N, CA, C and O of each residue as an XYZ file, in Angstrom:
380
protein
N     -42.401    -93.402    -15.195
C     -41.810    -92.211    -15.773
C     -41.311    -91.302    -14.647
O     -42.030    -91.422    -13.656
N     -40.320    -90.440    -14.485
C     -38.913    -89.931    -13.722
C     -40.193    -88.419    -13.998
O     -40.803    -88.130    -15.028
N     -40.210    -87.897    -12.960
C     -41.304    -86.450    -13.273
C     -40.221    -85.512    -12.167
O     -39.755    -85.831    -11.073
N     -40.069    -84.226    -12.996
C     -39.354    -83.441    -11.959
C     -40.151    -82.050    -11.885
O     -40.827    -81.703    -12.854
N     -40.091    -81.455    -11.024
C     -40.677    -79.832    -10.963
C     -39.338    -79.175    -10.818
O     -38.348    -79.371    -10.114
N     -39.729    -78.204    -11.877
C     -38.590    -77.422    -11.723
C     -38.956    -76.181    -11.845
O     -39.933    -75.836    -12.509
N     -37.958    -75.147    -11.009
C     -38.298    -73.874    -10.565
C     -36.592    -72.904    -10.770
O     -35.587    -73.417    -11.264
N     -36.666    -71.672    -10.321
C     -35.657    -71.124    -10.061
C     -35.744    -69.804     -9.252
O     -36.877    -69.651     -8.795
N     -34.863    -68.784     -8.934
C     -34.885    -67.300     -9.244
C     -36.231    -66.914     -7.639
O     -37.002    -65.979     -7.421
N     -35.820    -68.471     -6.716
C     -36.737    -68.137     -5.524
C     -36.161    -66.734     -4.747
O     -37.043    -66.056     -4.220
N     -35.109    -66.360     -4.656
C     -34.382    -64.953     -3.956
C     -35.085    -64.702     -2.598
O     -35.811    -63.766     -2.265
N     -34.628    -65.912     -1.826
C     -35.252    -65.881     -0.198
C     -34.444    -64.769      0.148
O     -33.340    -64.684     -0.389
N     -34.824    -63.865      0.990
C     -34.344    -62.787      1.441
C     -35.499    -61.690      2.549
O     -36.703    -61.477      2.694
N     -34.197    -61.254      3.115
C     -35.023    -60.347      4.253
C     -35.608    -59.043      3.590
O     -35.333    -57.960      4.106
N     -36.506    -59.108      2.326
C     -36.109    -58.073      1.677
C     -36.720    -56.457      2.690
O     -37.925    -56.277      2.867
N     -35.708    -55.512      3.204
C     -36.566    -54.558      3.920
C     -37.868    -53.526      3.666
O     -38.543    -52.972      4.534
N     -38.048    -53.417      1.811
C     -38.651    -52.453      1.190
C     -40.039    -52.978      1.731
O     -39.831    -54.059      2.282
N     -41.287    -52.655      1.784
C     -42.429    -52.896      2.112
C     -42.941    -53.794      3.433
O     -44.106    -53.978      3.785
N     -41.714    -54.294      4.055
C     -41.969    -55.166      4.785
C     -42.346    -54.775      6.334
O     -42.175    -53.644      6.789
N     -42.829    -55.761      6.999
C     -43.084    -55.766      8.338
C     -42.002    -57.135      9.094
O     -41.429    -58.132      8.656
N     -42.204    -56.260     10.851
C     -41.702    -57.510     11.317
C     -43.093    -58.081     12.116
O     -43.891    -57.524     12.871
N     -42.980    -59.627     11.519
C     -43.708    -60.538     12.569
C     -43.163    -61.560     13.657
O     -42.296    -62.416     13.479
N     -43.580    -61.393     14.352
C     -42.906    -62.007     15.387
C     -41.365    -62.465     15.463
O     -40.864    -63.558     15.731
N     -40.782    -61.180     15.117
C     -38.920    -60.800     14.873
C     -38.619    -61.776     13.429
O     -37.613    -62.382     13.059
N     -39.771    -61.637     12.922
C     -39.396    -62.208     10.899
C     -39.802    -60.999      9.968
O     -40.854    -60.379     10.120
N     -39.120    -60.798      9.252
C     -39.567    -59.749      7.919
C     -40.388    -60.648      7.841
O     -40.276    -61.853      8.069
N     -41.607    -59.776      7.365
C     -42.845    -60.223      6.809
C     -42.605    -61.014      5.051
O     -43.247    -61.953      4.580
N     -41.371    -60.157      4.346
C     -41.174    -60.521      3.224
C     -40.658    -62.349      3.034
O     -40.980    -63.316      2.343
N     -39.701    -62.024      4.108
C     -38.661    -63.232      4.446
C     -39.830    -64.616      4.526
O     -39.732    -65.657      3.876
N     -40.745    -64.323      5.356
C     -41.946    -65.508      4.985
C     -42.700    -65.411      4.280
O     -43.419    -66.401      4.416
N     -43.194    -64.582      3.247
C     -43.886    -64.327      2.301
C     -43.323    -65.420      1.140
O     -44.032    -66.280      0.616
N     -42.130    -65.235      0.902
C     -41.005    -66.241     -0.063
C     -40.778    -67.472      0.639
O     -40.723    -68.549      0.045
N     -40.682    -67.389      1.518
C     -40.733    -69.011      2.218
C     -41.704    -69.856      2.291
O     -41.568    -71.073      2.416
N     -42.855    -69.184      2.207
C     -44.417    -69.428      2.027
C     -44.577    -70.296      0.423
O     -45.107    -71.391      0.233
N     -43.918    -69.373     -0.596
C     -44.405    -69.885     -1.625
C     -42.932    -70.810     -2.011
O     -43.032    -71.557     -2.984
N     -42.040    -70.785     -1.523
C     -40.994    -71.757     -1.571
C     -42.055    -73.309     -0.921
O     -42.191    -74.355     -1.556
N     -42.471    -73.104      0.024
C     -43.229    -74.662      0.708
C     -44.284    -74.616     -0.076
O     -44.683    -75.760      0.140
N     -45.051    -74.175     -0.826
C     -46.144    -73.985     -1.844
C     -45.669    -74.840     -3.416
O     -46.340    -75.584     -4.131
N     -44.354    -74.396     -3.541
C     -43.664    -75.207     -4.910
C     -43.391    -76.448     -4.571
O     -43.413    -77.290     -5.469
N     -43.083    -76.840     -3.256
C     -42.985    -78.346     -2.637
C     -44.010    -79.221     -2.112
O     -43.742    -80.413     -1.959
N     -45.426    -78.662     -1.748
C     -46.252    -79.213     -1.686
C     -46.918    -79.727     -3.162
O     -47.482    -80.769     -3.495
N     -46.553    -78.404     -3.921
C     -47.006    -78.662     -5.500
C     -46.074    -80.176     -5.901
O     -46.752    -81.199     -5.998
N     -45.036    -80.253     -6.054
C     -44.364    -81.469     -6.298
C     -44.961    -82.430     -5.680
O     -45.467    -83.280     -6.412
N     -45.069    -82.574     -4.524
C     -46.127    -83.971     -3.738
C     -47.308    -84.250     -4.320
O     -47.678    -85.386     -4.619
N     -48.073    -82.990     -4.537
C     -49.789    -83.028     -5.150
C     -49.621    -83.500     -6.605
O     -50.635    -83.941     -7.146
N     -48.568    -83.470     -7.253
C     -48.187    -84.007     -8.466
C     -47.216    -85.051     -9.068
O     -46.924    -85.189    -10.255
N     -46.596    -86.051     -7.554
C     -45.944    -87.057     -7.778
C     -44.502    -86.816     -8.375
O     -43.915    -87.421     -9.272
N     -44.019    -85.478     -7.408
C     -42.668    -85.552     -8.759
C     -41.586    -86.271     -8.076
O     -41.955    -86.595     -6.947
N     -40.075    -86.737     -8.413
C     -39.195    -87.721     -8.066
C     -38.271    -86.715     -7.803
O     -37.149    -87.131     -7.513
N     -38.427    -85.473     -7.822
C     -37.159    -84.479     -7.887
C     -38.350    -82.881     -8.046
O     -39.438    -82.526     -8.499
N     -37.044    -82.351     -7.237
C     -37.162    -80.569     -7.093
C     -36.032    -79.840     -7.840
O     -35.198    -79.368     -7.068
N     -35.742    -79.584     -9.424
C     -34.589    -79.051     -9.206
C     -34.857    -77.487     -9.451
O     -35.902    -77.073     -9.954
N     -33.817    -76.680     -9.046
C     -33.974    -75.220     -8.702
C     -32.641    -74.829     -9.947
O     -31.624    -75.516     -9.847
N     -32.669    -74.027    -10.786
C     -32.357    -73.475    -11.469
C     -31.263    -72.103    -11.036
O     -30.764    -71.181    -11.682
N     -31.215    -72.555     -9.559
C     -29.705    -71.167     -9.209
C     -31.078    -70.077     -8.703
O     -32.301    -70.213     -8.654
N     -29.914    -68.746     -8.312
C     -30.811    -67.939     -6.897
C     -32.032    -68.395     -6.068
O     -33.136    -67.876     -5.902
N     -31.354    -69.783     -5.497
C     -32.174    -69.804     -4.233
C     -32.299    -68.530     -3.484
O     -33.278    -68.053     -2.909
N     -30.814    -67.986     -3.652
C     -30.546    -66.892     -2.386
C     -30.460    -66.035     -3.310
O     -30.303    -66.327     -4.495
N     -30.602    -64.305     -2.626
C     -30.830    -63.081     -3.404
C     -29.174    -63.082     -3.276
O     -28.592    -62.990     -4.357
N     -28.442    -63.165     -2.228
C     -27.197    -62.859     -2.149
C     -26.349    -63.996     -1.433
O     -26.821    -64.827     -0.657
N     -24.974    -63.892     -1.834
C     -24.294    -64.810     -1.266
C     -24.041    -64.345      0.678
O     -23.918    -65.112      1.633
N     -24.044    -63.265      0.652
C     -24.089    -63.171      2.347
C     -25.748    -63.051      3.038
O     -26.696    -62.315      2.764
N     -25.545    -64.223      4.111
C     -26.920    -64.600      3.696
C     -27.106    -64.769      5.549
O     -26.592    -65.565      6.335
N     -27.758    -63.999      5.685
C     -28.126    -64.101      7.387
C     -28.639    -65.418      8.000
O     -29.115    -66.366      7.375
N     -28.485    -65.328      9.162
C     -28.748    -66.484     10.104
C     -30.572    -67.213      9.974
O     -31.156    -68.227      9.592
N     -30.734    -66.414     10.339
C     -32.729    -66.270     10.180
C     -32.789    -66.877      8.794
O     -33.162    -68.044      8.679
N     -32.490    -66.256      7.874
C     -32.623    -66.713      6.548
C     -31.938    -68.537      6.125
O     -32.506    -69.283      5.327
N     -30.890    -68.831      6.746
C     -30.468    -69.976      6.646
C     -31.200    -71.069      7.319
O     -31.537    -72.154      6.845
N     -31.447    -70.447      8.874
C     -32.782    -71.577      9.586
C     -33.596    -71.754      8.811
O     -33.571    -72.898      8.356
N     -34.653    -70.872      8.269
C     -36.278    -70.875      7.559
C     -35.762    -72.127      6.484
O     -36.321    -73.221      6.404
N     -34.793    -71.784      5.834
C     -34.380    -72.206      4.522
C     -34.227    -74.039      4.954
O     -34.782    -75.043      4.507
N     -33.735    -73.930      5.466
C     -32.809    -75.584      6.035
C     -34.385    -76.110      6.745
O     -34.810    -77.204      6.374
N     -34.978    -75.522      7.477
C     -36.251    -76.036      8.258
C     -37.401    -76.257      7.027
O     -38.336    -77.034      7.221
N     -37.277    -75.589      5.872
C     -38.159    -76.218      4.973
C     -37.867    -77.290      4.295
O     -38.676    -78.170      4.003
N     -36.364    -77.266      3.931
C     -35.678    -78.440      3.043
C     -35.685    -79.467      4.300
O     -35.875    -80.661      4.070
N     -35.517    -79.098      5.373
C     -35.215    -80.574      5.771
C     -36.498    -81.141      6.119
O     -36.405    -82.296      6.535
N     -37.738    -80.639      6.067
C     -39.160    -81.315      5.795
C     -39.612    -82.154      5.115
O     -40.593    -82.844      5.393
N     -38.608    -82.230      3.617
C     -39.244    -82.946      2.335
C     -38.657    -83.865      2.312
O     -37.464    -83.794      2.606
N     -39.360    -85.371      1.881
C     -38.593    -86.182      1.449
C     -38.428    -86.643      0.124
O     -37.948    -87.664     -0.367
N     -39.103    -85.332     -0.450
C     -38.695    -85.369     -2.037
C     -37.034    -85.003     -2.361
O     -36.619    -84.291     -1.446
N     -36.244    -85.205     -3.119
C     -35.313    -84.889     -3.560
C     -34.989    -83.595     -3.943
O     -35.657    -83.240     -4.914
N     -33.935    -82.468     -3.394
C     -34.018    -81.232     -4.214
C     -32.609    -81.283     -4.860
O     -31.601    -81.739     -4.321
N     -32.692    -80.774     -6.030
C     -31.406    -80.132     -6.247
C     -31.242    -78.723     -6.731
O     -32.209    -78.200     -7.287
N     -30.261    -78.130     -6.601
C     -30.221    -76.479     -6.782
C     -28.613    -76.563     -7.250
O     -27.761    -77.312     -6.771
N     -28.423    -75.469     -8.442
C     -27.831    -75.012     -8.975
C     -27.207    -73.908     -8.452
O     -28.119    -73.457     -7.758
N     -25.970    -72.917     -8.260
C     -25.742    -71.741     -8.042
C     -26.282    -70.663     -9.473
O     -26.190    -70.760    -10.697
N     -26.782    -69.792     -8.651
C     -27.126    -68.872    -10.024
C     -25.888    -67.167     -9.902
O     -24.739    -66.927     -9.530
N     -26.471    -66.786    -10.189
C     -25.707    -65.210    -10.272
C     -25.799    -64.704     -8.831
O     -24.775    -64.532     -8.170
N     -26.957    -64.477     -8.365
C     -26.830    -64.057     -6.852
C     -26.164    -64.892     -6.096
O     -25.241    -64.284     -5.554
N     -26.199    -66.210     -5.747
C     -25.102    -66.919     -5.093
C     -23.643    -66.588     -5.369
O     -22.842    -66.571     -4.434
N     -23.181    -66.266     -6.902
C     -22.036    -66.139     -6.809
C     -21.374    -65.039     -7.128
O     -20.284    -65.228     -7.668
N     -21.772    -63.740     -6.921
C     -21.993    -62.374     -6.936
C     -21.220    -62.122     -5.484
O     -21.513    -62.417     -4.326
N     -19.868    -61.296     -6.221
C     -19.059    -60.720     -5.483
C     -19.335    -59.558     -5.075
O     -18.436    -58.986     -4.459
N     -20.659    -58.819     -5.277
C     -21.264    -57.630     -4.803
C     -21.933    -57.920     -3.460
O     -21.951    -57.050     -2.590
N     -22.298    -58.715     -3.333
C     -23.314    -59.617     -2.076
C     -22.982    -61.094     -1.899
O     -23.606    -61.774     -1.084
């Protein structure tokens, strides 16, 4: 049987409100990256064949450097399958 985890509405972002910097990272920015590798370990601990993401990976379509490394350095860890959708924040001509 084909088992997928599916998620959405992750909004990786530097967000500045409450945050700290750790070692030149918003504290927020890994806080969400944290539980982004938390939803992918969950897929392994549960045998799934697929990750698909439901759109706003990203809070915004302009999307900083820092934020694209973390992002790409977690995906390119898994050798589970992801797929992701664009949601509203990706394609949001405000950001």
């Amino acid at each position: 049987m084909t088992k997928f985890l599916i998620t959405g509405d992750i909004h990786i972002h530097p967000f500045p409100q409450f945050a700290t910097i750790i070692d030149g990272i918003n504290s927020r920015l890994l806080e969400i990256a944290n539980v982004l590798e938390q939803i992918i370990n969950l897929a392994y601990e549960i045998n799934c064949n697929a990750i698909l993401i439901g759109g706003d990976v990203l809070h915004t379509r302009k999307v900083d450097i820092q934020t694209l490394h973390i992002l790409s350095k977690i995906f390119s860890k898994t050798k589970i399958p992801i797929y992701a959708i664009s949601g509203n924040h990706e394609l949001s001509k405000d950001g």
